[in-house]
Amino acid sequence: MLKPTCVVLLGLFASARAAMEGFVAGGQYAKIANQAHSVFLDVLQHVSKEESWMCGSSILNQQLLLTAGHCCHGCSYASRIKIHVGSANRELGDIHDFHDFVIHENFNRQSLVNDICLVKVRTPLTLRSNAVTRVALNRYPPYGETATVAGWGVIDVSN
């Protein structure tokens, strides 16, 4: 079972690199209460082909989620996106269906420039302070400041 992870990145936005890393590794296991804006997306692109993958997402409000553009790239309305909220265990918590999504109009799959997507939930999420909250930035982070990334995955690729 993949566990929720919390990864610290140094120098976020420090440079736009042409060669992107394939994954983020390192960090520590996290509790959902510490990253209550985190949402697990289970994406089944084409029902007939059984092509699926997982993505993390953040709650912007009761109906909108922010995720990576490459997560929704290639999806259509025939795709199935299940949205899991409220639990660090992706098999628990509340499950919602997606209603719509929009990938940034200038998303570039090769360079991952503008790699963002908005996902609209079919039924509004019930926000709860201990497990389901919207992401909130009190200010813009200064250039080079340490940032936290939350999502589901491994923190050590050797294990």
C-alpha positions as a printed NumPy array, in Angstrom:
array([[  0.   ,   0.   ,   0.   ],
       [  1.305,   3.438,  -0.863],
       [  1.393,   5.746,   2.135],
       [  0.837,   9.501,   2.135],
       [  4.104,  11.351,   2.037],
       [  5.278,  14.811,   2.81 ],
       [  8.384,  15.925,   0.949],
       [ 10.408,  19.085,   1.507],
       [ 11.894,  20.699,  -1.589],
       [ 14.649,  23.282,  -1.382],
       [ 14.573,  26.204,  -3.751],
       [ 11.127,  25.629,  -5.203],
       [ 10.82 ,  27.678,  -8.378],
       [ 14.583,  28.292,  -8.25 ],
       [ 14.989,  27.464, -11.918],
       [ 12.992,  26.255, -14.872],
       [ 14.842,  23.147, -15.968],
       [ 14.425,  21.609, -19.389],
       [ 15.206,  18.121, -18.09 ],
       [ 12.58 ,  17.299, -15.487],
       [ 13.016,  14.628, -12.837],
       [ 10.635,  11.685, -13.193],
       [  9.595,  11.636,  -9.544],
       [ 10.022,  13.19 ,  -6.112],
       [ 11.588,  10.996,  -3.432],
       [ 12.612,  11.584,   0.151],
       [ 10.731,  13.084,   3.046],
       [  8.626,  11.523,   5.742],
       [  5.247,   9.868,   6.217],
       [  2.53 ,  12.372,   7.064],
       [ -0.835,  12.382,   8.815],
       [ -3.828,  13.538,   6.803],
       [ -4.692,  16.079,   9.513],
       [ -1.402,  17.86 ,   8.74 ],
       [ -2.179,  17.981,   4.997],
       [ -5.989,  17.988,   5.065],
       [ -6.164,  19.67 ,   1.648],
       [ -4.64 ,  16.545,   0.058],
       [ -6.844,  14.472,  -2.221],
       [ -6.109,  11.155,  -3.94 ],
       [ -7.182,  10.809,  -7.586],
       [ -7.652,   7.335,  -9.063],
       [ -7.709,   7.781, -12.841],
       [ -8.915,   5.141, -15.303],
       [ -8.279,   6.733, -18.701],
       [-10.074,   4.364, -21.05 ],
       [-12.463,   1.917, -19.452],
       [-11.961,  -0.664, -22.218],
       [ -8.14 ,  -0.604, -21.969],
       [ -7.915,  -0.591, -18.161],
       [ -5.13 ,   2.016, -18.312],
       [ -4.93 ,   3.661, -14.903],
       [ -2.696,   5.753, -12.66 ],
       [ -2.775,   7.726,  -9.411],
       [ -2.295,  11.421,  -8.747],
       [ -2.364,  13.783,  -5.832],
       [ -4.481,  16.902,  -5.75 ],
       [ -5.315,  19.841,  -3.489],
       [ -8.734,  21.178,  -2.518],
       [ -9.28 ,  24.781,  -3.671],
       [-12.925,  24.953,  -2.569],
       [-15.887,  22.59 ,  -2.176],
       [-16.052,  21.897,  -5.913],
       [-12.592,  22.548,  -7.402],
       [ -9.341,  20.617,  -7.093],
       [ -5.891,  21.519,  -8.403],
       [ -3.721,  18.749,  -9.839],
       [ -1.003,  18.284, -12.438],
       [ -1.916,  18.696, -16.091],
       [ -0.134,  15.453, -16.935],
       [ -2.534,  13.675, -14.576],
       [ -5.526,  14.547, -16.764],
       [ -3.694,  14.594, -20.103],
       [ -5.285,  12.071, -22.457],
       [ -8.451,  11.787, -20.368],
       [-11.912,  12.308, -21.786],
       [-15.399,  12.27 , -20.374],
       [-15.361,   8.497, -20.929],
       [-12.535,   8.343, -18.392],
       [-13.263,   7.557, -14.79 ],
       [-11.685,   9.746, -12.124],
       [-12.489,   8.751,  -8.543],
       [-11.71 ,  11.373,  -5.915],
       [-10.789,  10.118,  -2.428],
       [-10.885,  12.674,   0.423],
       [-10.628,  12.621,   4.207],
       [ -8.215,   9.762,   4.828],
       [ -4.516,   9.088,   4.39 ],
       [ -5.516,   5.552,   3.402],
       [ -6.73 ,   5.907,  -0.164],
       [ -9.128,   2.984,   0.317],
       [-10.99 ,   4.823,   3.087],
       [-12.577,   8.25 ,   3.345],
       [-15.236,   9.738,   1.107],
       [-15.273,   8.92 ,  -2.604],
       [-16.534,  11.416,  -5.183],
       [-16.887,  11.387,  -8.972],
       [-15.469,  14.075, -11.238],
       [-17.784,  16.29 , -13.256],
       [-15.382,  18.183, -15.487],
       [-11.728,  19.119, -15.858],
       [ -9.676,  21.685, -17.724],
       [ -5.942,  21.495, -18.427],
       [ -3.982,  24.748, -18.795],
       [ -4.303,  25.829, -22.428],
       [ -0.499,  26.15 , -22.779],
       [  0.396,  22.851, -21.096],
       [  3.464,  21.237, -22.698],
       [  3.753,  17.482, -22.143],
       [  7.488,  17.364, -22.946],
       [  8.726,  20.261, -20.789],
       [  5.837,  20.128, -18.273],
       [  5.454,  23.9  , -18.578],
       [  2.008,  24.976, -17.283],
       [  1.503,  21.492, -15.8  ],
       [ -1.757,  22.274, -14.01 ],
       [ -5.337,  21.085, -14.261],
       [ -8.554,  22.034, -12.477],
       [-10.937,  19.176, -11.653],
       [-14.565,  19.865, -10.773],
       [-16.242,  17.455,  -8.358],
       [-19.742,  16.216,  -9.271],
       [-21.127,  16.779,  -5.753],
       [-19.617,  19.39 ,  -3.405],
       [-17.117,  18.181,  -0.809],
       [-18.018,  18.451,   2.864],
       [-15.172,  20.408,   4.438],
       [-14.084,  19.262,   7.914],
       [-11.299,  20.953,   9.862],
       [ -9.524,  17.722,  10.827],
       [ -9.495,  15.866,   7.494],
       [-10.908,  17.821,   4.54 ],
       [ -9.939,  21.486,   4.16 ],
       [ -9.057,  23.791,   1.32 ],
       [ -5.446,  24.687,   0.697],
       [ -4.632,  28.181,   1.899],
       [ -1.572,  30.329,   1.316],
       [ -1.374,  33.253,   3.702],
       [  1.172,  34.89 ,   1.392],
       [  3.183,  34.222,  -1.724],
       [  6.262,  32.203,  -0.785],
       [  9.531,  34.108,  -1.297],
       [ 11.925,  32.954,  -4.012],
       [ 14.109,  30.083,  -2.793],
       [ 12.044,  29.335,   0.326],
       [ 11.636,  25.725,   1.463],
       [  8.303,  24.259,   0.345],
       [  6.303,  21.187,   1.301],
       [  4.856,  18.757,  -1.225],
       [  2.156,  16.319,  -0.116],
       [  0.956,  13.27 ,  -2.011],
       [  0.781,   9.497,  -2.146],
       [  3.846,   7.497,  -2.971],
       [  7.106,   6.169,  -1.631],
       [  9.756,   8.131,   0.237],
       [ 12.595,   5.702,  -0.437],
       [ 12.824,   4.063,  -3.858],
       [ 15.198,   1.386,  -2.537],
       [ 12.516,  -0.103,  -0.243]])
